[in-house]
Coordinates of C-alpha atoms in Angstrom, one line a residue:
M1 CA -11.0 -97.8 -145.5
A2 CA -10.3 -94.8 -142.8
G3 CA -7.2 -92.9 -143.8
G4 CA -6.7 -96.1 -145.8
R5 CA -7.1 -96.9 -149.5
R6 CA -9.2 -98.3 -151.9
R7 CA -7.5 -98.3 -155.1
G8 CA -6.8 -97.9 -158.1
G9 CA -5.2 -97.5 -160.4
G10 CA -3.6 -97.0 -162.6
G11 CA -2.6 -97.4 -162.4
R12 CA -2.1 -94.4 -162.1
R13 CA 0.9 -93.6 -160.8
G14 CA -0.6 -96.1 -158.8
G15 CA -1.8 -99.5 -158.6
P16 CA -4.5 -101.7 -158.5
R17 CA -7.9 -100.1 -158.4
Q18 CA -10.8 -101.8 -157.0
H19 CA -13.7 -102.0 -160.0
P20 CA -17.5 -102.1 -158.0
E21 CA -18.3 -104.9 -159.5
N22 CA -16.1 -107.9 -159.0
Q23 CA -13.7 -106.3 -156.2
E24 CA -10.5 -106.8 -158.8
P25 CA -8.4 -104.1 -160.0
T26 CA -9.7 -102.3 -162.3
P27 CA -6.0 -101.6 -164.5
S28 CA -2.9 -103.6 -164.9
P29 CA -1.3 -103.9 -161.0
A30 CA 1.2 -100.9 -161.3
S31 CA 4.3 -102.5 -161.0
L32 CA 3.0 -104.3 -163.8
S33 CA 2.3 -100.9 -165.9
P34 CA 5.4 -99.7 -167.2
A35 CA 4.8 -96.3 -166.0
A36 CA 5.1 -98.3 -162.1
T37 CA 8.0 -99.9 -162.8
M38 CA 9.6 -97.0 -164.0
A39 CA 8.8 -95.3 -161.1
Q40 CA 10.6 -97.8 -158.9
Q41 CA 13.7 -97.7 -161.1
N42 CA 14.4 -94.1 -161.3
G43 CA 12.2 -92.6 -163.1
G44 CA 12.6 -92.4 -166.6
T45 CA 16.1 -93.5 -166.9
A46 CA 17.5 -96.4 -168.2
P47 CA 16.9 -99.9 -166.4
K48 CA 19.8 -100.9 -164.0
T49 CA 20.9 -102.7 -160.8
G50 CA 20.6 -101.1 -157.7
R51 CA 20.5 -101.7 -153.7
P52 CA 16.3 -101.9 -152.5
K53 CA 16.0 -98.9 -150.4
K54 CA 15.8 -99.4 -146.7
P55 CA 12.5 -100.3 -145.4
V56 CA 10.2 -97.7 -144.5
E57 CA 8.5 -99.2 -140.8
E58 CA 4.7 -99.4 -141.2
P59 CA 2.7 -97.9 -139.0
V60 CA 1.0 -100.3 -136.3
A61 CA -2.4 -99.1 -137.0
R62 CA -3.6 -101.1 -140.1
A63 CA -7.3 -101.3 -142.3
P64 CA -8.2 -103.4 -144.8
D65 CA -6.6 -104.4 -147.3
V66 CA -8.2 -103.4 -150.3
D67 CA -5.1 -105.0 -153.1
S68 CA -4.7 -108.7 -151.5
L69 CA -8.8 -108.6 -152.0
G70 CA -8.4 -107.4 -155.7
F71 CA -5.5 -110.5 -155.8
Q72 CA -8.4 -113.4 -154.3
A73 CA -10.9 -111.8 -157.0
M74 CA -8.5 -112.2 -160.2
D75 CA -7.7 -115.5 -159.4
R76 CA -11.5 -116.4 -159.1
N77 CA -11.8 -115.4 -162.8
V78 CA -8.5 -116.3 -164.5
P79 CA -7.2 -119.2 -161.8
G80 CA -3.2 -118.4 -161.3
L81 CA -3.4 -115.0 -162.8
S82 CA -2.5 -113.7 -159.6
H83 CA 1.4 -116.0 -160.0
V84 CA 1.6 -115.1 -162.6
I85 CA 1.7 -111.3 -162.0
L86 CA 3.9 -112.4 -159.7
Q87 CA 5.8 -114.5 -161.0
K88 CA 6.6 -111.7 -163.9
L89 CA 7.7 -109.3 -161.0
N90 CA 10.4 -111.6 -159.7
M91 CA 8.4 -112.0 -156.8
K92 CA 6.9 -115.0 -154.0
S93 CA 4.2 -113.5 -152.6
Y94 CA 1.8 -111.3 -152.6
E95 CA 3.9 -109.6 -149.2
D96 CA 6.4 -109.1 -152.2
Y97 CA 4.1 -107.2 -154.3
K98 CA 3.0 -105.2 -151.2
S99 CA 6.4 -104.3 -150.0
A100 CA 6.8 -102.9 -154.1
M101 CA 3.8 -100.5 -153.8
D102 CA 5.5 -99.3 -150.5
G103 CA 8.4 -98.1 -152.2
R104 CA 10.9 -100.5 -150.3
K105 CA 11.7 -102.8 -153.8
S106 CA 14.2 -101.1 -156.2
G107 CA 13.6 -101.2 -160.0
S108 CA 16.8 -104.5 -160.0
D109 CA 14.2 -106.8 -157.3
F110 CA 12.2 -107.0 -160.5
G111 CA 14.5 -108.9 -162.6
I112 CA 13.9 -105.8 -164.8
R113 CA 16.9 -105.4 -167.2
T114 CA 16.1 -103.8 -170.2
Y115 CA 13.1 -101.5 -172.0
F116 CA 11.8 -105.1 -174.0
D117 CA 11.6 -106.8 -170.6
M118 CA 10.2 -104.2 -168.9
F119 CA 7.6 -103.8 -171.9
Q120 CA 7.3 -108.1 -172.5
K121 CA 6.5 -108.0 -168.5
M122 CA 3.6 -106.2 -168.6
E123 CA 2.1 -107.7 -171.9
D124 CA 2.3 -111.4 -170.0
T125 CA 0.4 -110.8 -167.8
F126 CA -2.5 -110.2 -169.7
K127 CA -2.0 -113.1 -172.4
F128 CA -5.2 -115.7 -171.6
C129 CA -7.8 -116.9 -173.0
A130 CA -10.5 -113.7 -173.1
E131 CA -13.4 -117.3 -173.6
C132 CA -11.7 -120.3 -171.7
K133 CA -9.8 -118.0 -169.3
K134 CA -6.6 -120.5 -169.6
L135 CA -3.1 -119.6 -168.7
P136 CA -0.5 -120.6 -171.3
N137 CA 1.0 -122.8 -169.2
A138 CA -2.3 -124.8 -169.6
L139 CA -2.4 -125.5 -173.5
P140 CA -1.0 -127.7 -175.5
D141 CA 1.2 -125.5 -177.3
P142 CA 1.8 -121.7 -173.9
K143 CA 2.8 -120.2 -177.3
S144 CA -0.8 -120.9 -179.1
L145 CA -2.0 -117.3 -177.7
R146 CA -3.3 -114.9 -180.5
R147 CA -4.1 -111.8 -180.0
C148 CA -6.9 -109.9 -180.8
K149 CA -5.8 -108.1 -184.3
R150 CA -8.2 -104.9 -183.7
C151 CA -7.9 -104.2 -179.8
Q152 CA -4.2 -105.8 -179.5
N153 CA -6.0 -106.5 -176.0
V154 CA -7.5 -109.5 -175.4
Y155 CA -6.1 -113.4 -176.2
Y156 CA -7.6 -116.5 -177.5
C157 CA -6.3 -120.1 -177.4
G158 CA -7.8 -120.7 -180.7
V159 CA -10.0 -119.3 -183.5
A160 CA -13.5 -121.9 -181.9
C161 CA -13.0 -119.3 -178.6
Q162 CA -12.7 -115.9 -180.4
R163 CA -15.6 -117.3 -182.3
A164 CA -17.6 -117.9 -179.2
N165 CA -16.3 -114.4 -177.5
W166 CA -17.1 -112.3 -180.6
P167 CA -20.9 -111.9 -179.4
L168 CA -19.5 -110.2 -176.4
H169 CA -16.2 -108.8 -177.1
K170 CA -17.5 -106.8 -180.9
K171 CA -19.4 -104.4 -177.9
F172 CA -16.4 -103.4 -176.1
C173 CA -13.4 -104.0 -178.6
K174 CA -13.1 -100.5 -179.7
K175 CA -12.8 -99.3 -175.8
L176 CA -9.9 -101.8 -174.8
K177 CA -7.7 -100.9 -178.0
L178 CA -8.0 -97.1 -176.1
V179 CA -7.3 -99.2 -172.9
A180 CA -4.5 -101.1 -174.2
L181 CA -2.8 -98.1 -175.9
D182 CA -3.0 -95.6 -173.0
R183 CA -1.8 -98.5 -170.5
L184 CA 2.1 -98.3 -172.7
V185 CA 1.4 -94.3 -173.5
E186 CA 1.3 -93.4 -169.4
W187 CA 5.2 -94.8 -169.0
L188 CA 5.5 -91.1 -170.6
V189 CA 4.0 -89.5 -167.2
F190 CA 6.9 -91.2 -165.7
T191 CA 9.4 -89.6 -168.0
G192 CA 7.9 -86.3 -167.5
D193 CA 7.0 -85.8 -170.8
I194 CA 3.4 -85.9 -169.4
P195 CA 1.6 -83.7 -169.0
F196 CA 2.7 -81.1 -171.1
P197 CA 3.7 -77.2 -169.7
T198 CA 0.2 -75.5 -169.1
E199 CA -0.4 -71.8 -168.4
T200 CA -3.0 -69.8 -166.2
W201 CA -6.5 -70.0 -167.0
T202 CA -7.5 -67.5 -169.4
K203 CA -11.2 -68.1 -167.7
P204 CA -13.0 -67.5 -164.1
A205 CA -13.0 -71.1 -162.9
Q206 CA -16.6 -70.9 -162.9
D207 CA -17.1 -70.7 -167.0
V208 CA -14.8 -74.0 -167.5
E209 CA -17.5 -76.3 -167.7
G210 CA -14.9 -79.7 -168.8
W211 CA -11.9 -80.8 -170.4
E212 CA -13.4 -78.8 -173.9
D213 CA -12.9 -75.6 -172.3
W214 CA -9.8 -76.4 -170.1
F215 CA -7.6 -77.9 -173.5
S216 CA -8.6 -74.7 -175.5
M217 CA -7.3 -72.4 -172.9
Q218 CA -3.9 -74.3 -173.5
G219 CA -1.5 -72.2 -175.9
Q220 CA 0.4 -73.5 -178.8
L221 CA -1.3 -77.0 -177.6
E222 CA -1.2 -79.1 -181.3
E223 CA 3.1 -77.7 -181.0
K224 CA 3.1 -79.2 -177.5
L225 CA 1.7 -82.8 -178.4
G226 CA 4.0 -82.2 -181.5
A227 CA 6.9 -82.5 -179.1
I228 CA 5.7 -85.1 -176.8
L229 CA 5.3 -87.2 -180.3
A230 CA 8.4 -86.5 -181.3
G231 CA 10.4 -86.8 -178.0
R232 CA 13.0 -89.4 -177.2
Y233 CA 10.9 -91.7 -175.2
M234 CA 7.9 -92.3 -177.4
T235 CA 10.9 -93.2 -179.9
L236 CA 11.8 -95.7 -177.2
L237 CA 8.9 -96.9 -176.1
W238 CA 7.7 -98.1 -180.1
A239 CA 10.9 -99.7 -180.4
N240 CA 10.0 -101.9 -177.5
A241 CA 6.7 -102.1 -177.0
G242 CA 6.5 -105.4 -179.6
K243 CA 3.3 -103.5 -181.3
P244 CA 3.5 -101.5 -184.3
R245 CA 3.4 -97.3 -183.3
P246 CA -0.1 -96.4 -184.0
E247 CA -1.0 -92.9 -186.5
D248 CA -0.2 -89.7 -185.0
G249 CA -4.0 -89.0 -184.7
E250 CA -4.0 -91.8 -182.2
L251 CA -1.5 -91.1 -180.1
R252 CA -1.6 -87.3 -179.2
E253 CA -5.8 -88.7 -178.5
S254 CA -4.1 -90.8 -175.7
V255 CA -1.6 -88.0 -174.8
R256 CA -4.6 -86.0 -174.4
R257 CA -6.6 -88.8 -172.4
L258 CA -3.4 -89.4 -170.4
V259 CA -3.3 -85.8 -169.4
T260 CA -6.5 -85.6 -168.3
D261 CA -5.9 -88.0 -165.9
F262 CA -3.6 -86.9 -164.7
H263 CA -5.0 -83.7 -163.6
S264 CA -8.4 -84.9 -162.7
R265 CA -7.6 -85.3 -158.9
P266 CA -6.5 -81.2 -158.6
L267 CA -9.3 -79.9 -160.7
T268 CA -11.8 -82.6 -158.8
I269 CA -10.5 -80.5 -155.9
G270 CA -10.8 -77.2 -157.4
L271 CA -14.2 -78.3 -158.2
G272 CA -14.8 -78.9 -154.5
L273 CA -13.9 -76.0 -153.5
R274 CA -16.4 -74.4 -155.7
L275 CA -19.2 -76.3 -154.6
F276 CA -19.0 -75.8 -150.9
G277 CA -18.3 -71.6 -151.9
I278 CA -14.7 -71.9 -150.3
D279 CA -12.6 -68.9 -151.8
P280 CA -9.0 -69.6 -152.4
L281 CA -8.6 -66.2 -152.5
A282 CA -9.4 -65.0 -149.6
K283 CA -8.0 -66.8 -147.5
A284 CA -5.0 -69.8 -147.8
L285 CA -7.0 -73.1 -147.7
T286 CA -6.2 -77.1 -146.3
V287 CA -7.2 -79.9 -147.8
H288 CA -7.0 -83.3 -146.8
V289 CA -7.0 -86.0 -149.3
V290 CA -8.5 -89.3 -147.5
G291 CA -7.5 -92.8 -148.3
A292 CA -4.3 -91.6 -150.1
S293 CA -2.4 -94.9 -151.1
H294 CA 0.4 -95.4 -154.1
V295 CA -2.3 -94.0 -156.5
E296 CA -1.8 -91.0 -155.3
T297 CA 1.3 -91.3 -153.9
L298 CA 4.2 -93.5 -155.9
N299 CA 6.3 -91.4 -158.1
A300 CA 4.6 -88.3 -156.6
R301 CA 6.0 -84.8 -157.4
L302 CA 5.7 -81.6 -155.6
T303 CA 4.3 -80.0 -158.3
D304 CA 2.2 -82.1 -159.3
Y305 CA -1.1 -80.4 -157.9
D306 CA 0.1 -76.9 -159.6
E307 CA -2.9 -76.5 -162.0
L308 CA -4.7 -75.5 -158.7
T309 CA -2.8 -72.6 -158.9
R310 CA -3.2 -72.1 -162.6
M311 CA -7.2 -72.6 -162.0
F312 CA -6.9 -70.3 -159.2
P313 CA -4.4 -67.0 -160.2
G314 CA -3.6 -64.8 -156.9
H315 CA -4.9 -67.7 -154.5
R316 CA -3.4 -67.1 -150.8
G317 CA -2.0 -71.0 -150.6
M318 CA -2.4 -74.2 -150.4
E319 CA -1.7 -76.8 -148.6
V320 CA -3.0 -80.6 -150.0
V321 CA -2.0 -83.3 -147.4
M322 CA -2.2 -86.8 -148.3
V323 CA -2.9 -89.2 -145.4
G324 CA -3.5 -92.9 -145.6
V325 CA -1.7 -96.4 -144.3
D326 CA -0.4 -96.8 -148.3
V327 CA 0.9 -93.4 -148.6
V328 CA 4.7 -93.9 -150.6
D329 CA 7.6 -92.4 -149.2
G330 CA 8.9 -89.8 -151.9
P331 CA 9.2 -85.9 -151.8
I332 CA 5.5 -85.3 -150.6
M333 CA 6.7 -87.1 -147.2
R334 CA 7.0 -84.3 -145.4
P335 CA 5.5 -83.2 -142.3
P336 CA 1.8 -81.4 -142.7
L337 CA 2.2 -77.4 -142.1
A338 CA 0.9 -76.2 -138.8
T339 CA 0.7 -72.5 -140.0
P340 CA -0.4 -71.4 -143.8
A341 CA 0.2 -72.7 -147.2
P342 CA 3.2 -70.1 -148.8
Q343 CA 1.3 -67.7 -150.6
G344 CA 0.2 -68.4 -154.1
R345 CA 1.7 -72.0 -153.8
V346 CA -0.3 -75.1 -153.7
Y347 CA 2.3 -77.2 -151.0
L348 CA 2.2 -81.0 -150.6
S349 CA 2.3 -83.3 -147.6
S350 CA 1.5 -86.4 -146.3
Y351 CA 0.7 -88.7 -143.5
K352 CA 1.5 -91.9 -143.3
G353 CA -1.3 -93.8 -141.4
L354 CA -5.4 -93.6 -140.5
Y355 CA -7.2 -90.3 -140.9
H356 CA -8.8 -90.5 -137.0
D357 CA -5.4 -91.1 -135.7
F358 CA -4.0 -88.1 -137.8
W359 CA -6.8 -85.9 -136.6
E360 CA -6.3 -86.7 -132.7
S361 CA -2.4 -86.6 -132.9
H362 CA -1.9 -83.3 -135.9
V363 CA -5.0 -81.8 -136.3
E364 CA -6.4 -81.5 -132.3
T365 CA -3.2 -80.6 -131.1
K366 CA -2.9 -78.2 -133.9
L367 CA 0.4 -80.2 -135.8
A368 CA -1.8 -79.4 -138.5
A369 CA -4.4 -77.5 -139.6
R370 CA -7.8 -78.5 -139.7
P371 CA -9.3 -78.9 -143.1
D372 CA -11.1 -76.6 -145.3
L373 CA -11.9 -79.6 -147.3
V374 CA -11.6 -83.6 -147.5
V375 CA -11.7 -85.1 -150.6
G376 CA -11.5 -88.9 -150.9
F377 CA -10.7 -90.6 -154.5
H378 CA -12.9 -93.5 -154.7
P379 CA -12.9 -94.3 -150.8
G380 CA -14.7 -98.0 -151.7
F381 CA -16.2 -98.0 -148.4
H382 CA -19.2 -99.9 -150.3
A383 CA -16.8 -102.8 -151.0
C384 CA -17.6 -105.3 -148.7
P385 CA -18.1 -105.1 -144.9
D386 CA -14.9 -105.3 -143.9
L387 CA -13.7 -102.5 -146.6
L388 CA -16.9 -100.4 -144.9
A389 CA -15.9 -101.3 -141.4
G390 CA -12.1 -99.6 -141.3
W391 CA -14.0 -97.0 -142.6
L392 CA -16.1 -95.9 -140.6
P393 CA -14.5 -94.2 -138.0
T394 CA -13.4 -91.9 -140.7
L395 CA -16.7 -91.0 -142.1
L396 CA -18.1 -90.7 -138.5
L397 CA -15.4 -88.1 -137.8
L398 CA -16.5 -86.3 -141.1
R399 CA -19.9 -86.2 -139.7
D400 CA -19.8 -85.2 -137.1
Y401 CA -17.0 -82.4 -137.2
R402 CA -19.6 -81.5 -140.2
L403 CA -16.3 -81.1 -142.7
P404 CA -17.2 -80.3 -146.0
V405 CA -16.5 -83.6 -148.0
L406 CA -16.5 -84.7 -151.8
F407 CA -16.2 -88.4 -152.1
T408 CA -14.7 -89.6 -156.3
V409 CA -16.6 -93.0 -157.2
Y410 CA -16.4 -94.7 -160.6
S411 CA -19.7 -95.6 -162.2
E412 CA -23.1 -95.1 -161.2
Q413 CA -23.6 -98.6 -159.8
E414 CA -20.7 -97.3 -157.3
L415 CA -22.4 -94.3 -156.9
K416 CA -25.8 -95.5 -155.2
S417 CA -24.2 -98.4 -153.2
S418 CA -22.0 -95.3 -151.3
L419 CA -24.9 -93.0 -151.3
Q420 CA -27.3 -96.1 -149.9
I421 CA -24.1 -96.5 -146.9
L422 CA -23.9 -92.7 -146.5
V423 CA -27.6 -92.1 -146.3
E424 CA -27.4 -95.1 -143.2
L425 CA -25.1 -92.9 -141.6
E426 CA -27.1 -90.3 -141.9
T427 CA -25.0 -88.0 -142.8
H428 CA -26.4 -85.0 -144.9
I429 CA -26.1 -85.6 -149.0
M430 CA -25.2 -81.9 -150.4
G431 CA -25.7 -83.3 -153.6
Y432 CA -24.5 -85.4 -156.5
A433 CA -23.6 -85.2 -160.4
T434 CA -21.2 -86.7 -163.1
N435 CA -17.7 -85.3 -162.4
P436 CA -17.2 -82.8 -165.4
F437 CA -13.0 -83.3 -164.7
A438 CA -13.5 -87.2 -164.6
S439 CA -10.2 -88.7 -166.1
L440 CA -11.4 -89.3 -170.2
R441 CA -8.7 -92.3 -169.4
P442 CA -10.8 -96.3 -169.8
E443 CA -9.5 -98.8 -168.2
Q444 CA -10.6 -102.2 -167.7
V445 CA -11.3 -105.4 -165.4
Y446 CA -8.8 -107.0 -165.7
S447 CA -9.4 -110.1 -165.6
S448 CA -12.5 -109.7 -167.3
P449 CA -11.5 -107.7 -170.3
N450 CA -15.2 -108.1 -172.1
K451 CA -16.9 -105.1 -170.0
A452 CA -17.1 -101.8 -170.0
P453 CA -14.6 -99.4 -169.5
V454 CA -14.5 -97.4 -165.9
Y455 CA -13.3 -93.6 -165.9
C456 CA -11.9 -92.3 -163.0
S457 CA -13.2 -90.1 -160.6
S458 CA -17.2 -90.3 -162.8
Y459 CA -19.5 -88.8 -160.2
Y460 CA -18.7 -86.9 -157.3
I461 CA -20.9 -86.7 -154.0
T462 CA -20.5 -83.7 -151.4
L463 CA -21.3 -84.0 -147.8
L464 CA -21.9 -82.0 -144.8
G465 CA -22.2 -83.1 -141.7
P466 CA -25.3 -84.3 -140.1
V467 CA -28.7 -85.3 -141.7
A468 CA -30.4 -82.8 -138.9
S469 CA -27.8 -79.9 -139.5
A470 CA -28.7 -76.5 -140.1
V471 CA -26.6 -75.9 -143.1
P472 CA -26.2 -72.4 -143.7
G473 CA -25.8 -72.5 -148.1
A474 CA -27.5 -75.5 -147.7
E475 CA -30.3 -74.4 -150.0
E476 CA -27.4 -72.9 -152.9
L477 CA -25.8 -75.7 -153.8
E478 CA -29.2 -78.3 -154.2
D479 CA -30.7 -75.2 -156.3
G480 CA -28.1 -75.5 -158.4
D481 CA -28.8 -76.6 -162.3
G482 CA -28.1 -80.0 -161.7
W483 CA -27.1 -82.7 -163.8
Q484 CA -30.7 -84.6 -165.2
G485 CA -28.6 -86.1 -168.0
G486 CA -26.7 -85.4 -170.9
E487 CA -23.7 -83.2 -170.4
P488 CA -22.8 -82.1 -166.5
S489 CA -22.2 -78.3 -166.1
A490 CA -19.3 -77.4 -163.3
A491 CA -21.3 -75.0 -161.7
G492 CA -24.2 -77.3 -161.1
A493 CA -23.3 -78.1 -157.3
A494 CA -25.7 -81.8 -157.3
G495 CA -28.6 -83.1 -158.9
S496 CA -29.5 -86.9 -159.4
I497 CA -28.0 -88.5 -161.9
A498 CA -30.6 -90.5 -163.4
P499 CA -34.9 -90.8 -163.4
G500 CA -35.2 -93.3 -160.2
L501 CA -31.2 -93.8 -159.3
G502 CA -32.1 -93.7 -155.3

């Protein structure tokens, strides 16, 4: 949606992400993940009561709400699941949930008093039979649901359903085990244990072709991972999660995946700067994140994008402005800069509203700088006509002002659908390829877990102006070593994703 929102998440510091296939949140809703629940309760501190925050005024302009579409899709797959989610969060309606995502509810509003209670409530929202889709209250014995011992993720109401589902479930069981582990360990993002401290890159950005190269530059990596595993909050997690603590090797890999998930967005921005030949060492830069929501801004810290400084040491200053109707109030809720960002620093700011409104009120009046790059993480305008209609003013603005744009998507199917829309809008597509800095954390479709997991920012699309425009340097982008299958190169700016992808 135009400066609106889409994902998300994952969870993530954030909330439900819209799955490309069925308009349903991919991971657990944000408040149901232990990470985001604690984000509403002063980070990693113990659950406690408190006064609700003073409501934040909503902007008049609203784009279609993709989270509400996700809740509807959830109930189509598992009738009544959205009600269970709201019930576990001590909420009466979707509007209550939305208020929580906007940062207008305190931890006490969720009815959570202990760590064990927090983890248990989250787990309860996954309790439905993966075969017949029945919830506990639809069974003769609500406690009869049993979890798959292999993946510790999906549930069955009995042996018959488990056997019937096994031919399908066995395809995804191993990956779903990783999903279940990561959504618990994600809590350590909010306690501050993840990510570990990083260092200035020892290789030029163009030589870092993916996460393997990135991890190779992290000094004392094993010691840093070991400190997280031995930390207080990792111990608290497994004392209250209701599951046995996994082996250290599994936990180390989980931490690594979550580190990539945390840094994926800043490194994807850095990739966009390189693809368009924008040099951070030549001048101070401004990046707009369009369609930002609670996914990018819930519990966001002022230092979250500092990896860009390690990626481009000696840069002249960068400002990253989060623009969206669902930007959450917090430290980064401060006005965009009208002057260049401080040298050597990444400055985060935000605007709560639609992007085309932000452009008129701030960019055109010079209250905010014109962007050198615009990035949209999973914009989702392909998902339904209402979302496309909401995004249209922004897509046309980005096209007509010939702004360098990078969008990310979850899957090849989402890539195809997005490209088709952009072609119909006569937008000049510079290139598209797999993202070398995609998150390595797998995420499941909430109410249909037996599907291939998706990964955030799996692919990127780069755009610049309308089709007919003569774009200096376009040949360099289009003639790069674009990916034709196999491992992508970070230097490969464009290319076809697979034979026959139109």
